[in-house]
Coordinates of C-alpha atoms in Angstrom, one line a residue:
Q1 CA 10.9 -17.3 3.9
A2 CA 8.1 -14.9 2.8
Q3 CA 9.1 -11.4 2.2
L4 CA 7.7 -8.2 0.8
A5 CA 9.5 -5.4 -0.9
E6 CA 8.3 -1.9 -1.8
S7 CA 9.8 0.3 -4.4
G8 CA 8.9 3.6 -6.2
G9 CA 9.2 6.1 -3.4
G10 CA 11.0 9.3 -3.8
L11 CA 10.8 13.1 -3.8
V12 CA 8.1 14.8 -5.8
Q13 CA 6.6 18.3 -5.9
S14 CA 3.1 19.0 -4.6
G15 CA 0.6 18.1 -7.3
G16 CA 2.8 15.4 -8.7
S17 CA 2.5 11.6 -9.0
L18 CA 4.3 8.5 -7.9
R19 CA 3.6 4.8 -8.4
L20 CA 4.6 2.5 -5.6
S21 CA 5.1 -1.2 -6.3
C22 CA 4.9 -4.2 -3.9
R23 CA 6.4 -7.5 -4.8
G24 CA 6.7 -10.7 -2.8
S25 CA 9.2 -13.5 -2.5
G26 CA 8.5 -16.9 -1.0
F27 CA 4.8 -16.6 -1.7
T28 CA 2.3 -15.4 -4.3
L29 CA 0.7 -12.0 -3.9
E30 CA -2.2 -13.0 -6.1
Y31 CA -3.6 -15.2 -3.3
N32 CA -3.2 -12.6 -0.6
T33 CA -5.1 -9.6 0.4
I34 CA -2.7 -6.6 0.2
G35 CA -2.8 -3.4 2.1
W36 CA -0.8 -0.2 1.8
F37 CA -0.1 1.7 5.0
R38 CA 1.8 4.8 5.8
Q39 CA 3.5 6.2 8.9
T40 CA 5.0 9.5 9.9
P41 CA 7.2 10.1 12.9
G42 CA 5.3 10.2 16.1
K43 CA 2.1 8.8 14.6
E44 CA 0.6 5.4 14.3
R45 CA 0.8 3.5 11.1
E46 CA -2.5 4.1 9.2
V47 CA -4.2 2.3 6.4
V48 CA -4.2 4.0 3.0
A49 CA -5.7 1.4 0.6
C50 CA -6.4 -2.3 0.5
I51 CA -7.3 -4.8 -2.2
S52 CA -8.9 -8.2 -1.6
S53 CA -7.6 -11.4 -3.1
S54 CA -11.1 -12.8 -3.7
D55 CA -12.6 -10.2 -6.1
S56 CA -10.1 -7.4 -6.0
S57 CA -12.5 -5.2 -4.1
T58 CA -10.8 -2.2 -2.8
Y59 CA -10.9 0.2 0.2
Y60 CA -9.5 3.7 0.4
A61 CA -9.0 6.0 3.4
D62 CA -11.0 9.2 3.0
S63 CA -7.8 11.2 2.9
V64 CA -6.7 9.6 -0.4
K65 CA -10.0 8.7 -2.0
G66 CA -10.1 10.0 -5.6
R67 CA -6.4 10.5 -5.7
F68 CA -4.8 7.1 -5.0
T69 CA -5.6 3.8 -6.9
I70 CA -4.6 0.3 -5.7
S71 CA -4.3 -2.4 -8.3
R72 CA -3.0 -5.8 -9.1
E73 CA -0.9 -7.2 -12.0
N74 CA -1.1 -10.9 -11.4
A75 CA 1.1 -11.6 -14.4
K76 CA 3.9 -9.9 -12.6
D77 CA 2.7 -10.9 -9.1
A78 CA 2.7 -7.2 -8.1
V79 CA 0.4 -4.7 -6.4
Y80 CA 0.7 -1.0 -7.1
L81 CA -0.4 2.2 -5.5
Q82 CA -0.8 5.0 -8.0
M83 CA -0.7 8.3 -6.1
N84 CA -1.8 11.4 -7.9
S85 CA -2.3 15.0 -6.8
L86 CA 0.2 14.5 -4.0
T87 CA 0.4 17.0 -1.1
A88 CA 2.8 17.6 1.7
E89 CA 0.4 15.7 4.0
D90 CA 1.1 12.5 2.0
T91 CA 4.7 12.6 3.1
A92 CA 5.4 9.4 5.0
V93 CA 7.0 6.0 4.8
Y94 CA 4.7 3.7 2.9
Y95 CA 4.5 0.0 3.6
C96 CA 2.8 -2.8 1.9
A97 CA 1.4 -5.7 3.9
A98 CA -0.1 -9.1 3.1
R99 CA -2.6 -11.3 4.8
A100 CA -3.7 -14.8 3.8
A101 CA -7.4 -14.0 3.6
L102 CA -10.0 -13.4 0.9
L103 CA -11.2 -10.1 2.2
Y104 CA -9.3 -7.0 3.0
S105 CA -8.9 -5.6 6.5
R106 CA -8.2 -2.0 7.6
G107 CA -6.5 -3.2 10.8
R108 CA -2.7 -3.3 10.6
D109 CA -2.7 -6.2 13.2
D110 CA -4.6 -8.4 10.7
Y111 CA -1.6 -8.5 8.3
D112 CA 0.9 -11.3 8.4
Y113 CA 3.8 -9.9 6.3
W114 CA 5.3 -6.4 6.0
G115 CA 7.8 -4.8 3.7
Q116 CA 10.6 -2.5 4.9
G117 CA 8.9 0.6 3.6
T118 CA 9.6 3.2 1.0
Q119 CA 9.9 6.9 1.7
V120 CA 7.6 9.3 -0.1
T121 CA 8.4 13.0 0.3
V122 CA 6.2 15.7 -1.2
S123 CA 7.7 19.2 -1.3
S124 CA 5.3 22.1 -1.1

């Protein structure tokens, strides 16, 4: 059974950094497009960043552009989200998701597998 698991969340002060990791079991992340999404209470889950499986092209939401970086480490079959210059507005549960497609999608309904999420809390 294919599963995803996130790690690396936690509590950090405003201006700090965190690196989230996404790993899969039952399938290979290298051959999947991966998206990072986040959600806060009462709000819809929103896309943060995506990376394609075909050419590792990336997408970033405007709110994180220049601060977050999504990357792959195929040797470890992992995808990371490096988050710098964090602010209180970045506080959310972060999810990684996988879709068996070559190109990324910004739509959460286009993803086939989801992790359980990891909490990121930024104190101001």
